[in-house]
mmCIF file of C-alpha atoms in Angstrom:
data_model
loop_
_atom_site.group_PDB
_atom_site.id
_atom_site.type_symbol
_atom_site.label_atom_id
_atom_site.label_comp_id
_atom_site.label_asym_id
_atom_site.label_seq_id
_atom_site.Cartn_x
_atom_site.Cartn_y
_atom_site.Cartn_z
ATOM 1 C CA UNK A 4 -58.288 29.475 -6.708
ATOM 2 C CA UNK A 5 -58.193 32.955 -5.341
ATOM 3 C CA UNK A 6 -57.966 34.208 -9.253
ATOM 4 C CA UNK A 7 -60.969 32.075 -10.111
ATOM 5 C CA UNK A 8 -63.098 33.435 -7.372
ATOM 6 C CA UNK A 9 -62.484 37.174 -8.216
ATOM 7 C CA UNK A 10 -63.272 36.363 -12.106
ATOM 8 C CA UNK A 11 -66.796 35.156 -11.029
ATOM 9 C CA UNK A 12 -67.366 37.742 -8.441
ATOM 10 C CA UNK A 13 -66.221 40.471 -11.164
ATOM 11 C CA UNK A 14 -68.302 38.934 -13.441
ATOM 12 C CA UNK A 15 -71.932 39.244 -11.202
ATOM 13 C CA UNK A 16 -70.472 42.698 -10.292
ATOM 14 C CA UNK A 17 -70.269 43.848 -14.089
ATOM 15 C CA UNK A 18 -73.199 41.846 -15.226
ATOM 16 C CA UNK A 19 -75.499 43.768 -12.563
ATOM 17 C CA UNK A 20 -74.403 47.171 -13.848
ATOM 18 C CA UNK A 21 -73.806 46.888 -17.558
ATOM 19 C CA UNK A 22 -75.027 44.814 -20.790
ATOM 20 C CA UNK A 23 -72.882 42.384 -22.491
ATOM 21 C CA UNK A 24 -73.119 44.468 -25.452
ATOM 22 C CA UNK A 25 -71.655 47.850 -23.951
ATOM 23 C CA UNK A 26 -73.455 25.938 -10.183
ATOM 24 C CA UNK A 27 -81.376 16.853 -5.043
ATOM 25 C CA UNK A 28 -80.698 20.665 -3.388
ATOM 26 C CA UNK A 29 -83.169 20.123 -0.470
ATOM 27 C CA UNK A 30 -83.535 16.065 0.072
ATOM 28 C CA UNK A 31 -86.001 14.921 2.586
ATOM 29 C CA UNK A 32 -84.085 12.701 5.474
ATOM 30 C CA UNK A 33 -84.690 9.017 4.010
ATOM 31 C CA UNK A 34 -82.538 6.173 4.323
ATOM 32 C CA UNK A 35 -84.469 4.477 1.148
ATOM 33 C CA UNK A 36 -82.669 3.486 -1.909
ATOM 34 C CA UNK A 37 -83.520 6.433 -4.724
ATOM 35 C CA UNK A 38 -82.460 7.896 -7.755
ATOM 36 C CA UNK A 39 -83.416 11.786 -8.184
ATOM 37 C CA UNK A 40 -83.126 13.984 -11.186
ATOM 38 C CA UNK A 41 -83.037 17.953 -10.925
ATOM 39 C CA UNK A 42 -82.981 20.923 -13.427
ATOM 40 C CA UNK A 43 -81.764 24.414 -11.973
ATOM 41 C CA UNK A 44 -83.237 27.292 -13.805
ATOM 42 C CA UNK A 45 -81.891 30.618 -13.194
ATOM 43 C CA UNK A 46 -83.042 33.752 -14.304
ATOM 44 C CA UNK A 47 -80.012 35.743 -15.121
ATOM 45 C CA UNK A 48 -79.978 39.228 -15.706
ATOM 46 C CA UNK A 49 -77.370 40.163 -18.427
ATOM 47 C CA UNK A 50 -78.902 43.169 -20.349
ATOM 48 C CA UNK A 51 -82.035 43.842 -22.498
ATOM 49 C CA UNK A 52 -80.512 42.249 -25.565
ATOM 50 C CA UNK A 53 -79.340 39.098 -23.662
ATOM 51 C CA UNK A 54 -81.676 36.087 -24.056
ATOM 52 C CA UNK A 55 -81.289 32.521 -22.671
ATOM 53 C CA UNK A 56 -83.433 29.302 -23.989
ATOM 54 C CA UNK A 57 -85.338 27.484 -21.091
ATOM 55 C CA UNK A 58 -82.990 24.765 -21.476
ATOM 56 C CA UNK A 59 -79.906 26.734 -20.261
ATOM 57 C CA UNK A 60 -79.203 25.682 -16.230
ATOM 58 C CA UNK A 61 -77.596 22.804 -14.535
ATOM 59 C CA UNK A 62 -78.831 19.529 -14.437
ATOM 60 C CA UNK A 63 -77.973 17.042 -11.679
ATOM 61 C CA UNK A 64 -78.192 12.937 -11.919
ATOM 62 C CA UNK A 65 -78.297 11.725 -8.229
ATOM 63 C CA UNK A 66 -78.396 8.610 -6.619
ATOM 64 C CA UNK A 67 -78.786 6.933 -2.661
ATOM 65 C CA UNK A 68 -77.871 3.431 -2.810
ATOM 66 C CA UNK A 69 -78.455 1.318 0.164
ATOM 67 C CA UNK A 70 -75.564 -0.795 1.369
ATOM 68 C CA UNK A 71 -76.609 -1.997 4.807
ATOM 69 C CA UNK A 72 -79.888 -0.983 7.300
ATOM 70 C CA UNK A 73 -77.486 2.432 8.537
ATOM 71 C CA UNK A 74 -74.864 3.318 5.511
ATOM 72 C CA UNK A 75 -76.068 4.342 2.048
ATOM 73 C CA UNK A 76 -73.622 4.991 -0.788
ATOM 74 C CA UNK A 77 -74.516 8.642 -2.497
ATOM 75 C CA UNK A 78 -73.375 9.963 -5.682
ATOM 76 C CA UNK A 79 -74.171 12.822 -8.199
ATOM 77 C CA UNK A 80 -73.152 13.998 -11.924
ATOM 78 C CA UNK A 81 -73.664 17.735 -12.454
ATOM 79 C CA UNK A 82 -74.078 19.135 -16.230
ATOM 80 C CA UNK A 83 -74.362 22.618 -17.077
ATOM 81 C CA UNK A 84 -76.081 23.448 -20.423
ATOM 82 C CA UNK A 85 -76.548 27.343 -21.581
ATOM 83 C CA UNK A 86 -77.554 28.582 -24.912
ATOM 84 C CA UNK A 87 -77.306 32.445 -24.534
ATOM 85 C CA UNK A 88 -78.375 34.917 -27.366
ATOM 86 C CA UNK A 89 -77.652 38.249 -28.007
ATOM 87 C CA UNK A 90 -79.930 40.644 -30.334
ATOM 88 C CA UNK A 91 -77.814 42.978 -32.609
ATOM 89 C CA UNK A 92 -80.359 44.602 -35.019
ATOM 90 C CA UNK A 93 -79.580 42.634 -38.065
ATOM 91 C CA UNK A 94 -78.126 39.410 -36.472
ATOM 92 C CA UNK A 95 -78.064 37.436 -33.535
ATOM 93 C CA UNK A 96 -74.957 36.349 -31.869
ATOM 94 C CA UNK A 97 -75.021 32.633 -29.803
ATOM 95 C CA UNK A 98 -73.044 31.680 -27.190
ATOM 96 C CA UNK A 99 -73.849 27.545 -26.563
ATOM 97 C CA UNK A 100 -71.939 25.072 -24.141
ATOM 98 C CA UNK A 101 -72.177 21.823 -22.396
ATOM 99 C CA UNK A 102 -69.898 20.281 -19.780
ATOM 100 C CA UNK A 103 -69.527 17.842 -17.082
ATOM 101 C CA UNK A 104 -68.820 19.150 -13.499
ATOM 102 C CA UNK A 105 -67.473 17.533 -10.560
ATOM 103 C CA UNK A 106 -68.936 14.299 -9.794
ATOM 104 C CA UNK A 107 -69.844 13.716 -6.360
ATOM 105 C CA UNK A 108 -69.434 10.735 -4.353
ATOM 106 C CA UNK A 109 -69.958 10.035 -0.424
ATOM 107 C CA UNK A 110 -71.216 7.738 2.250
ATOM 108 C CA UNK A 111 -74.440 8.600 4.451
ATOM 109 C CA UNK A 112 -75.305 7.203 7.845
ATOM 110 C CA UNK A 113 -78.703 7.096 9.477
ATOM 111 C CA UNK A 114 -80.346 4.506 11.476
ATOM 112 C CA UNK A 115 -83.379 2.851 11.159
ATOM 113 C CA UNK A 116 -86.483 4.497 11.711
ATOM 114 C CA UNK A 117 -84.674 8.229 12.604
ATOM 115 C CA UNK A 118 -84.193 11.145 10.631
ATOM 116 C CA UNK A 119 -80.686 12.233 11.750
ATOM 117 C CA UNK A 120 -77.944 11.590 9.355
ATOM 118 C CA UNK A 121 -74.573 12.266 8.987
ATOM 119 C CA UNK A 122 -72.640 12.646 5.186
ATOM 120 C CA UNK A 123 -68.982 12.694 4.260
ATOM 121 C CA UNK A 124 -68.143 12.902 0.682
ATOM 122 C CA UNK A 125 -65.945 14.633 -2.000
ATOM 123 C CA UNK A 126 -66.243 15.821 -5.346
ATOM 124 C CA UNK A 127 -63.782 14.244 -8.303
ATOM 125 C CA UNK A 128 -61.771 16.944 -9.469
ATOM 126 C CA UNK A 129 -62.634 16.773 -12.974
ATOM 127 C CA UNK A 130 -62.549 20.640 -13.754
ATOM 128 C CA UNK A 131 -59.643 22.210 -14.785
ATOM 129 C CA UNK A 132 -58.606 25.886 -15.015
ATOM 130 C CA UNK A 133 -57.194 25.848 -18.120
ATOM 131 C CA UNK A 134 -60.520 24.314 -19.755
ATOM 132 C CA UNK A 135 -62.392 26.672 -17.658
ATOM 133 C CA UNK A 136 -65.083 27.575 -19.853
ATOM 134 C CA UNK A 137 -68.000 30.298 -19.970
ATOM 135 C CA UNK A 138 -70.037 26.931 -19.259
ATOM 136 C CA UNK A 139 -68.579 26.440 -15.527
ATOM 137 C CA UNK A 140 -68.925 30.052 -15.195
ATOM 138 C CA UNK A 141 -72.440 29.981 -15.683
ATOM 139 C CA UNK A 142 -72.990 26.997 -13.414
ATOM 140 C CA UNK A 143 -70.985 28.041 -11.000
ATOM 141 C CA UNK A 144 -73.210 31.548 -10.652
ATOM 142 C CA UNK A 145 -76.236 29.297 -10.914
ATOM 143 C CA UNK A 146 -75.261 26.916 -7.990
ATOM 144 C CA UNK A 147 -73.247 29.901 -6.205
ATOM 145 C CA UNK A 148 -75.793 29.365 -3.121
ATOM 146 C CA UNK A 149 -75.887 25.753 -2.694
ATOM 147 C CA UNK A 150 -73.395 23.287 -4.827
ATOM 148 C CA UNK A 151 -70.707 26.143 -5.926
ATOM 149 C CA UNK A 152 -68.136 23.548 -6.081
ATOM 150 C CA UNK A 153 -69.669 21.522 -8.400
ATOM 151 C CA UNK A 154 -68.215 23.624 -11.197
ATOM 152 C CA UNK A 155 -65.084 25.270 -9.473
ATOM 153 C CA UNK A 156 -61.635 24.222 -11.457
ATOM 154 C CA UNK A 157 -58.917 22.600 -9.418
ATOM 155 C CA UNK A 158 -60.061 21.878 -6.060
ATOM 156 C CA UNK A 159 -60.438 18.810 -3.975
ATOM 157 C CA UNK A 160 -63.568 19.643 -1.295
ATOM 158 C CA UNK A 161 -63.965 17.541 1.886
ATOM 159 C CA UNK A 162 -67.649 17.356 2.652
ATOM 160 C CA UNK A 163 -69.242 16.897 5.921
ATOM 161 C CA UNK A 164 -72.902 17.309 6.418
ATOM 162 C CA UNK A 165 -75.753 16.265 9.101
ATOM 163 C CA UNK A 166 -79.087 16.902 9.732
ATOM 164 C CA UNK A 167 -82.191 15.959 11.191
ATOM 165 C CA UNK A 168 -86.301 16.803 10.689
ATOM 166 C CA UNK A 169 -88.733 17.086 13.527
ATOM 167 C CA UNK A 170 -92.459 16.032 12.796
ATOM 168 C CA UNK A 171 -95.768 16.615 14.149
ATOM 169 C CA UNK A 172 -97.676 13.203 12.980
ATOM 170 C CA UNK A 173 -100.956 14.576 14.399
ATOM 171 C CA UNK A 174 -101.120 17.654 12.061
ATOM 172 C CA UNK A 175 -98.318 17.178 9.513
ATOM 173 C CA UNK A 176 -96.345 20.183 10.414
ATOM 174 C CA UNK A 177 -92.301 19.843 10.149
ATOM 175 C CA UNK A 178 -89.470 21.610 10.656
ATOM 176 C CA UNK A 179 -85.686 20.517 9.691
ATOM 177 C CA UNK A 180 -82.243 21.458 9.369
ATOM 178 C CA UNK A 181 -79.097 20.723 7.258
ATOM 179 C CA UNK A 182 -75.749 21.906 8.080
ATOM 180 C CA UNK A 183 -72.064 21.463 7.488
ATOM 181 C CA UNK A 184 -69.580 22.714 4.621
ATOM 182 C CA UNK A 185 -66.485 21.746 2.935
ATOM 183 C CA UNK A 186 -62.950 22.261 3.103
ATOM 184 C CA UNK A 187 -61.280 23.259 -0.290
ATOM 185 C CA UNK A 188 -57.739 21.903 -1.170
ATOM 186 C CA UNK A 189 -56.208 23.893 -3.627
ATOM 187 C CA UNK A 190 -54.897 21.086 -6.344
ATOM 188 C CA UNK A 191 -54.411 22.817 -9.277
ATOM 189 C CA UNK A 192 -50.995 24.632 -10.754
ATOM 190 C CA UNK A 193 -50.296 28.055 -9.520
ATOM 191 C CA UNK A 194 -53.207 28.101 -7.241
ATOM 192 C CA UNK A 195 -50.673 27.948 -3.904
ATOM 193 C CA UNK A 196 -51.069 25.505 -0.903
ATOM 194 C CA UNK A 197 -54.162 27.680 0.749
ATOM 195 C CA UNK A 198 -57.092 26.019 1.945
ATOM 196 C CA UNK A 199 -60.934 27.475 1.798
ATOM 197 C CA UNK A 200 -63.741 26.645 2.804
ATOM 198 C CA UNK A 201 -67.667 26.949 2.738
ATOM 199 C CA UNK A 202 -70.025 26.989 5.244
ATOM 200 C CA UNK A 203 -73.681 25.700 4.245
ATOM 201 C CA UNK A 204 -77.136 25.764 6.590
ATOM 202 C CA UNK A 205 -80.843 25.393 5.742
ATOM 203 C CA UNK A 206 -83.829 25.578 7.772
ATOM 204 C CA UNK A 207 -86.881 23.909 6.557
ATOM 205 C CA UNK A 208 -90.645 23.845 7.607
ATOM 206 C CA UNK A 209 -93.766 23.207 5.883
ATOM 207 C CA UNK A 210 -96.526 20.907 6.287
ATOM 208 C CA UNK A 211 -96.525 17.122 4.624
ATOM 209 C CA UNK A 212 -99.294 14.293 4.204
ATOM 210 C CA UNK A 213 -99.924 11.372 2.225
ATOM 211 C CA UNK A 214 -99.913 13.419 -0.883
ATOM 212 C CA UNK A 215 -98.217 16.507 -0.824
ATOM 213 C CA UNK A 216 -95.640 18.129 1.003
ATOM 214 C CA UNK A 217 -95.302 22.335 1.352
ATOM 215 C CA UNK A 218 -92.017 23.447 2.304
ATOM 216 C CA UNK A 219 -90.516 27.391 3.073
ATOM 217 C CA UNK A 220 -86.456 26.954 3.211
ATOM 218 C CA UNK A 221 -83.980 29.164 4.257
ATOM 219 C CA UNK A 222 -80.316 28.821 2.813
ATOM 220 C CA UNK A 223 -77.237 30.516 3.484
ATOM 221 C CA UNK A 224 -73.791 30.067 2.154
ATOM 222 C CA UNK A 225 -70.793 31.501 3.945
ATOM 223 C CA UNK A 226 -67.300 31.318 1.335
ATOM 224 C CA UNK A 227 -64.275 31.641 3.445
ATOM 225 C CA UNK A 228 -61.261 32.724 1.329
ATOM 226 C CA UNK A 229 -57.092 33.841 2.243
ATOM 227 C CA UNK A 230 -57.967 36.464 -0.007
ATOM 228 C CA UNK A 231 -58.209 39.840 1.690
ATOM 229 C CA UNK A 232 -60.233 41.377 -0.810
ATOM 230 C CA UNK A 233 -62.754 38.640 -1.057
ATOM 231 C CA UNK A 234 -63.080 36.957 2.207
ATOM 232 C CA UNK A 235 -65.799 36.162 4.356
ATOM 233 C CA UNK A 236 -68.369 36.303 1.433
ATOM 234 C CA UNK A 237 -71.956 35.510 2.643
ATOM 235 C CA UNK A 238 -75.021 34.398 0.311
ATOM 236 C CA UNK A 239 -78.756 33.686 1.687
ATOM 237 C CA UNK A 240 -81.758 32.802 -0.366
ATOM 238 C CA UNK A 241 -85.447 32.008 0.801
ATOM 239 C CA UNK A 242 -87.451 29.147 -1.204
ATOM 240 C CA UNK A 243 -90.914 27.911 -1.632
ATOM 241 C CA UNK A 244 -91.177 23.921 -2.534
ATOM 242 C CA UNK A 245 -94.211 21.422 -3.260
ATOM 243 C CA UNK A 246 -93.534 18.249 -3.572
ATOM 244 C CA UNK A 247 -96.339 15.746 -4.960
ATOM 245 C CA UNK A 248 -96.099 11.814 -3.709
ATOM 246 C CA UNK A 249 -97.156 9.405 -5.965
ATOM 247 C CA UNK A 250 -96.429 5.831 -4.483
ATOM 248 C CA UNK A 251 -92.522 5.768 -5.740
ATOM 249 C CA UNK A 252 -92.319 8.789 -7.747
ATOM 250 C CA UNK A 253 -92.375 11.995 -6.209
ATOM 251 C CA UNK A 254 -92.168 15.188 -8.874
ATOM 252 C CA UNK A 255 -91.299 18.480 -6.825
ATOM 253 C CA UNK A 256 -90.670 22.099 -7.690
ATOM 254 C CA UNK A 257 -88.645 25.128 -5.840
ATOM 255 C CA UNK A 258 -88.786 28.533 -6.588
ATOM 256 C CA UNK A 259 -85.543 30.577 -4.904
ATOM 257 C CA UNK A 260 -85.164 33.844 -4.319
ATOM 258 C CA UNK A 261 -81.567 35.505 -3.345
ATOM 259 C CA UNK A 262 -81.364 37.909 -0.742
ATOM 260 C CA UNK A 263 -78.577 39.392 -1.202
ATOM 261 C CA UNK A 264 -78.798 42.703 -3.211
ATOM 262 C CA UNK A 265 -75.936 42.356 -5.366
ATOM 263 C CA UNK A 266 -76.372 38.931 -6.269
ATOM 264 C CA UNK A 267 -80.125 39.685 -6.703
ATOM 265 C CA UNK A 268 -79.881 42.234 -8.918
ATOM 266 C CA UNK A 269 -77.475 39.377 -11.372
ATOM 267 C CA UNK A 270 -80.417 36.861 -11.097
ATOM 268 C CA UNK A 271 -83.831 37.491 -10.272
ATOM 269 C CA UNK A 272 -84.818 33.913 -8.933
ATOM 270 C CA UNK A 273 -84.124 30.235 -9.673
ATOM 271 C CA UNK A 274 -86.809 27.915 -10.570
ATOM 272 C CA UNK A 275 -85.984 23.783 -9.794
ATOM 273 C CA UNK A 276 -87.882 21.074 -11.446
ATOM 274 C CA UNK A 277 -87.222 17.490 -10.143
ATOM 275 C CA UNK A 278 -88.270 13.845 -9.662
ATOM 276 C CA UNK A 279 -87.507 11.223 -7.388
ATOM 277 C CA UNK A 280 -88.067 7.673 -7.743
ATOM 278 C CA UNK A 281 -87.972 5.465 -4.182
ATOM 279 C CA UNK A 282 -86.920 2.289 -4.581
ATOM 280 C CA UNK A 283 -89.068 -0.366 -3.072
#
């Protein structure tokens, strides 16, 4: 596991300094059955000669299925797609790829009429280090502040999250949080018996009415590894999101800006486009 993390951060630091030629993000607390699609588009700096198509990014297909008034089954399938083009003067060089990441499955506990929830889950470890392609590296870097486990190989993450939202019903203002993390169990050959972990936290505040919801979101991730060279890795970002509400359909867009200098040199910003379908 540690050698994969080294490789990913080596890619970040090299790409921030040289051209190549010389990974539902913020769900609103709800216990309703819903379907959700998200497309996360990172603006990655790979040099003046390197470009990518608009659809280069990560796609997430998520579901929340009510089992009873307090318990829901939650799941998601992550997919990474990228198409990079390098201008070599007389010809262009293309790198393309599409891969399925580690699907998520879990259970969410939330009492009717309350916004506090607890969620427990894991990811099915489909990504293998022997087949770890550039597509997975691209997806991991795109998701490094939020769902990095979606594209990492040879890990079995155990997730525990909880959150709450406090809303002023008179003026529509709200503030909420979602905190927790995951323990990573290394299951691949050659990864040893070590355990690594990631701690996550986001704070969200804004205004909410019947037609639109506007939010500002601060997110942080703290990666804890057993490697002395790459320990206590902290990443944070600041985001702005607008949700439109049309009966059972809610499209939304999120703009996120990394706040770490090294990561900011690699990724200018991250755009997320999504749509949420609430079942009656």
